[in-house]
Amino acid sequence: MRLERLLGTGVEDVHDLGSSHSWTLRRASLADGREVFVKAARDQAGVFAAEAAGLRWLGEAGPGTPVPDVVAADEHMLVLPWLHSAPPSREAAERLGRELAALHIGNRPDVYGAPWDGFIADLPLDNTPDGRPWPAWYAERRLEPFLRLGARHLSTGDVRLVERVMADIETLAGQPEPPSRIHGDLWSGNVLWTGDRALLIDPAAHGGHRETDLAMMALFGTPHLDTVLGAYDEAAPLADGWRSRVPLHQLHPLLVHVALFGGSYRASLVEAARASLG
């Protein structure tokens, strides 16, 4: 069995957990007593390499970074520790806010992007390291490519609206901030509540703007979000006007959803683009 060869130990039991995008999900009990989570596919070398690299890189931000360890990875699978989930609590949310702030301001990268080829879901994500200011990087590396991918689901007016945001982004982006190590796909489904804390899984990690992670948490609803944000802002105060920039940072994930799932996300995208422009 491939998993046994990868881990160097026997596998006693495997439970099928279904699928996500183009990979299967399983829980495995190992002969050495460990339980692990296994994401597998016939050929997902780039996706699994990016996820493993991202988790390890986020972990380099400093002690207490809220990400799981990588047990093993190859071109066909990614193996993580099995994490027992629990209902979200205010205490865990407060801790998440502090730990996310520490991740964002600790051991910052020098440039935007990352030194590996990125993916968000199973779509390529341009991580070419880029020393330009964030607004130009965000427009060129995050908005424009996914606007092209999703354009078939949008009207000409919708495309022009997003292009207006891109043209005015220097004005809309707020005061400059240095790059942060960000999760990059921090919707509520990628926050795993484990009891006394929450861990971040399935990253599209890269050097980006820290407001992006917070905006993504708000996009589809994260439990106890006000508590997370309050603890975050206390630990690493956010720049004036950050709430007004939430729609700007949500444009990229919404364009990704339009590209992946079609016109059902069009109205949300248009609303965010209009709100970005004020």
Coordinates of C-alpha atoms in Angstrom, one line a residue, residues 1-277:
M1 CA 0.0 0.0 0.0
R2 CA 1.3 3.4 -1.0
L3 CA 0.4 5.0 2.4
E4 CA 2.5 2.3 4.2
R5 CA 5.4 2.9 2.0
L6 CA 5.2 6.7 2.4
L7 CA 4.9 6.5 6.2
G8 CA 7.2 3.5 6.9
T9 CA 4.6 1.8 9.1
G10 CA 1.6 -0.5 8.8
V11 CA -2.0 0.7 8.2
E12 CA -4.6 -1.1 10.2
D13 CA -7.8 0.6 9.1
V14 CA -9.0 3.1 6.6
H15 CA -12.3 5.1 6.6
D16 CA -13.6 6.8 3.5
L17 CA -14.6 10.4 4.1
G18 CA -15.8 11.2 0.6
S19 CA -14.2 13.6 -1.8
S20 CA -13.4 17.3 -2.4
H21 CA -12.6 18.8 -5.8
S22 CA -10.5 16.1 -7.5
W23 CA -9.1 14.2 -4.5
T24 CA -10.4 11.7 -2.0
L25 CA -10.4 12.1 1.7
R26 CA -9.7 9.3 4.3
R27 CA -9.0 8.7 7.9
A28 CA -6.4 6.0 8.6
S29 CA -5.4 4.2 11.8
L30 CA -1.7 3.2 11.8
A31 CA 0.1 0.2 13.4
D32 CA 2.1 2.6 15.6
G33 CA -1.1 4.0 17.2
R34 CA -1.4 7.2 15.3
E35 CA -4.4 8.3 13.4
V36 CA -3.9 10.4 10.2
F37 CA -5.9 12.3 7.6
V38 CA -5.1 11.4 4.0
K39 CA -5.8 13.5 1.0
A40 CA -5.1 11.5 -2.2
A41 CA -5.4 11.6 -6.0
R42 CA -4.0 9.9 -8.9
D43 CA -1.8 12.8 -9.8
Q44 CA -1.9 16.0 -7.8
A45 CA 1.8 16.6 -7.4
G46 CA 1.6 20.3 -7.7
V47 CA -1.4 20.7 -5.4
F48 CA -0.1 18.5 -2.6
A49 CA 3.4 20.0 -2.8
A50 CA 1.9 23.5 -2.6
E51 CA -0.2 22.6 0.4
A52 CA 2.6 20.9 2.2
A53 CA 5.0 23.8 1.5
G54 CA 2.4 26.3 2.6
L55 CA 1.7 24.6 5.9
R56 CA 5.4 24.3 6.7
W57 CA 6.1 27.9 5.7
L58 CA 3.2 29.2 7.8
G59 CA 4.7 27.2 10.7
E60 CA 7.9 29.1 10.3
A61 CA 6.2 32.3 11.4
G62 CA 7.0 31.4 15.0
P63 CA 5.9 29.3 18.0
G64 CA 2.2 28.7 18.4
T65 CA 1.4 29.1 14.7
P66 CA -2.2 27.7 14.3
V67 CA -1.4 25.1 11.6
P68 CA -1.0 21.3 11.8
D69 CA 2.2 19.6 11.1
V70 CA 2.8 17.8 7.8
V71 CA 3.3 14.1 8.4
A72 CA 4.2 13.2 4.9
A73 CA 3.5 14.2 1.3
D74 CA 4.3 12.9 -2.2
E75 CA 2.9 13.4 -5.7
H76 CA -0.2 11.3 -4.9
M77 CA -1.1 12.2 -1.3
L78 CA -0.8 14.5 1.6
V79 CA -0.9 13.1 5.2
L80 CA -1.7 15.2 8.3
P81 CA -2.3 14.3 11.9
W82 CA -6.0 13.4 12.6
L83 CA -7.5 16.3 14.5
H84 CA -10.6 15.8 16.6
S85 CA -13.1 18.5 16.0
A86 CA -15.2 20.2 18.7
P87 CA -17.9 23.0 18.7
P88 CA -16.4 26.5 18.3
S89 CA -16.0 28.3 21.6
R90 CA -15.3 32.0 22.4
E91 CA -12.2 31.0 24.2
A92 CA -10.8 29.2 21.1
A93 CA -11.9 32.2 19.0
E94 CA -10.0 34.6 21.1
R95 CA -6.9 32.4 21.0
L96 CA -7.3 32.2 17.2
G97 CA -7.4 36.0 16.9
R98 CA -4.1 36.3 18.9
E99 CA -2.4 33.4 17.0
L100 CA -3.5 34.7 13.6
A101 CA -2.1 38.1 14.5
A102 CA 1.2 36.5 15.5
L103 CA 1.3 34.6 12.3
H104 CA 0.7 37.8 10.2
I105 CA 3.3 40.0 12.0
G106 CA 5.9 37.3 12.8
N107 CA 8.8 36.6 10.5
R108 CA 7.4 38.5 7.6
P109 CA 8.4 37.6 4.0
D110 CA 10.4 40.1 2.0
V111 CA 8.0 40.1 -1.0
Y112 CA 4.5 39.1 -2.1
G113 CA 4.0 35.6 -3.5
A114 CA 5.9 32.5 -2.5
P115 CA 8.8 30.3 -3.7
W116 CA 6.6 27.5 -5.0
D117 CA 3.8 27.2 -7.5
G118 CA 0.5 27.9 -5.8
F119 CA -3.0 26.5 -6.1
I120 CA -6.3 27.6 -4.7
A121 CA -8.6 24.6 -4.7
D122 CA -7.2 22.9 -7.9
L123 CA -6.8 26.1 -9.8
P124 CA -3.2 27.5 -10.4
L125 CA -2.3 30.5 -8.3
D126 CA 0.5 32.8 -9.5
N127 CA 3.0 32.9 -6.6
T128 CA 5.8 34.5 -8.6
P129 CA 7.8 36.5 -5.9
D130 CA 7.1 40.2 -6.5
G131 CA 8.7 43.1 -4.7
R132 CA 6.2 45.7 -6.0
P133 CA 3.6 47.3 -3.7
W134 CA 0.6 45.2 -2.8
P135 CA -2.0 47.0 -5.0
A136 CA -0.2 46.3 -8.3
W137 CA 0.6 42.8 -7.2
Y138 CA -3.0 42.1 -6.2
A139 CA -4.5 43.4 -9.4
E140 CA -2.0 41.6 -11.6
R141 CA -1.5 38.3 -9.8
R142 CA -4.9 37.8 -8.1
L143 CA -7.7 39.7 -9.8
E144 CA -6.8 39.8 -13.5
P145 CA -6.1 36.1 -14.0
F146 CA -9.3 35.0 -12.3
L147 CA -11.3 37.7 -14.0
R148 CA -10.2 36.1 -17.3
L149 CA -11.1 32.6 -16.1
G150 CA -14.6 33.7 -14.9
A151 CA -15.4 36.1 -17.6
R152 CA -17.6 33.6 -19.5
H153 CA -20.0 33.7 -16.5
L154 CA -20.1 37.5 -16.4
S155 CA -21.6 40.3 -18.5
T156 CA -19.4 42.9 -20.3
G157 CA -20.5 45.4 -17.6
D158 CA -19.5 43.1 -14.8
V159 CA -16.0 42.7 -16.3
R160 CA -15.7 46.4 -16.8
L161 CA -16.7 47.0 -13.2
V162 CA -13.9 44.8 -11.8
E163 CA -11.5 46.4 -14.3
R164 CA -12.5 49.8 -12.8
V165 CA -11.5 48.5 -9.4
M166 CA -8.2 47.3 -10.8
A167 CA -7.5 50.7 -12.4
D168 CA -8.2 52.6 -9.2
I169 CA -6.6 50.1 -6.8
E170 CA -3.8 52.4 -5.7
T171 CA -6.4 54.7 -4.3
L172 CA -8.6 52.0 -2.8
A173 CA -6.0 49.9 -1.1
G174 CA -5.3 52.1 2.0
Q175 CA -2.0 52.8 3.5
P176 CA 1.0 50.5 2.6
E177 CA 1.7 47.5 4.7
P178 CA 4.6 45.0 4.4
P179 CA 3.9 41.5 3.3
S180 CA 2.6 39.0 5.8
R181 CA 2.5 35.2 5.8
I182 CA -1.2 34.6 5.1
H183 CA -3.3 31.5 4.7
G184 CA -4.8 32.7 1.5
D185 CA -8.1 30.7 1.5
L186 CA -9.3 31.3 5.0
W187 CA -13.1 30.6 4.7
S188 CA -14.8 29.0 7.6
G189 CA -14.5 25.5 6.2
N190 CA -10.7 25.8 6.5
V191 CA -10.9 26.7 10.2
L192 CA -10.9 23.4 12.2
W193 CA -12.1 23.9 15.8
T194 CA -10.4 21.4 18.1
G195 CA -11.6 22.4 21.6
D196 CA -9.2 24.8 23.2
R197 CA -8.0 26.3 19.9
A198 CA -8.6 26.4 16.1
L199 CA -6.2 25.2 13.5
L200 CA -6.0 26.4 9.9
I201 CA -6.0 23.8 7.1
D202 CA -6.0 23.7 3.3
P203 CA -4.0 26.9 2.8
A204 CA -3.2 28.7 -0.4
A205 CA -0.4 30.2 1.6
H206 CA 1.8 33.1 0.2
G207 CA 3.1 36.5 1.2
G208 CA 0.1 38.8 1.0
H209 CA -1.9 41.5 2.8
R210 CA -3.0 40.5 6.2
E211 CA -6.5 42.1 5.7
T212 CA -7.1 39.4 3.0
D213 CA -7.3 36.6 5.6
L214 CA -9.7 38.6 7.7
A215 CA -11.9 39.5 4.8
M216 CA -12.1 35.9 3.7
M217 CA -13.2 34.8 7.2
A218 CA -16.1 37.2 6.9
L219 CA -17.1 36.2 3.4
F220 CA -19.0 33.0 4.2
G221 CA -19.3 33.4 8.0
T222 CA -16.9 32.2 10.7
P223 CA -18.2 31.4 14.2
H224 CA -17.4 34.0 16.8
L225 CA -15.9 36.2 14.2
D226 CA -16.3 39.4 16.3
T227 CA -14.3 37.7 19.1
V228 CA -11.6 36.6 16.6
L229 CA -11.3 40.1 15.2
G230 CA -11.3 41.8 18.6
A231 CA -8.5 39.7 19.9
Y232 CA -6.6 40.1 16.6
D233 CA -6.9 43.9 16.6
E234 CA -5.8 44.1 20.2
A235 CA -2.7 42.0 19.4
A236 CA -1.9 43.6 16.1
P237 CA -3.9 46.8 15.5
L238 CA -5.4 47.1 12.0
A239 CA -5.0 50.2 9.9
D240 CA -7.7 52.8 9.8
G241 CA -10.5 52.0 7.4
W242 CA -9.8 48.3 7.2
R243 CA -13.5 47.4 7.4
S244 CA -14.3 49.5 4.3
R245 CA -11.6 47.5 2.4
V246 CA -13.1 44.1 3.2
P247 CA -15.0 44.0 -0.2
L248 CA -11.8 44.7 -2.1
H249 CA -10.0 41.8 -0.4
Q250 CA -13.1 39.6 -1.1
L251 CA -12.9 40.2 -4.8
H252 CA -10.2 37.5 -5.4
P253 CA -12.0 34.6 -3.6
L254 CA -15.3 35.6 -5.3
L255 CA -13.6 35.6 -8.7
V256 CA -12.2 32.1 -7.8
H257 CA -15.8 30.9 -7.0
V258 CA -17.1 32.4 -10.2
A259 CA -14.4 30.5 -12.1
L260 CA -15.1 27.2 -10.3
F261 CA -18.8 27.3 -9.9
G262 CA -20.2 29.7 -12.4
G263 CA -22.8 32.5 -12.3
S264 CA -24.3 31.7 -8.9
Y265 CA -21.5 33.9 -7.4
R266 CA -22.0 36.7 -9.9
A267 CA -24.3 38.9 -7.8
S268 CA -21.9 38.7 -4.8
L269 CA -19.0 39.6 -7.0
V270 CA -20.7 42.6 -8.5
E271 CA -21.8 43.8 -5.0
A272 CA -18.3 43.5 -3.7
A273 CA -16.9 45.4 -6.7
R274 CA -19.3 48.2 -6.3
A275 CA -18.6 48.4 -2.5
S276 CA -14.9 48.5 -3.2
L277 CA -15.4 51.6 -5.4

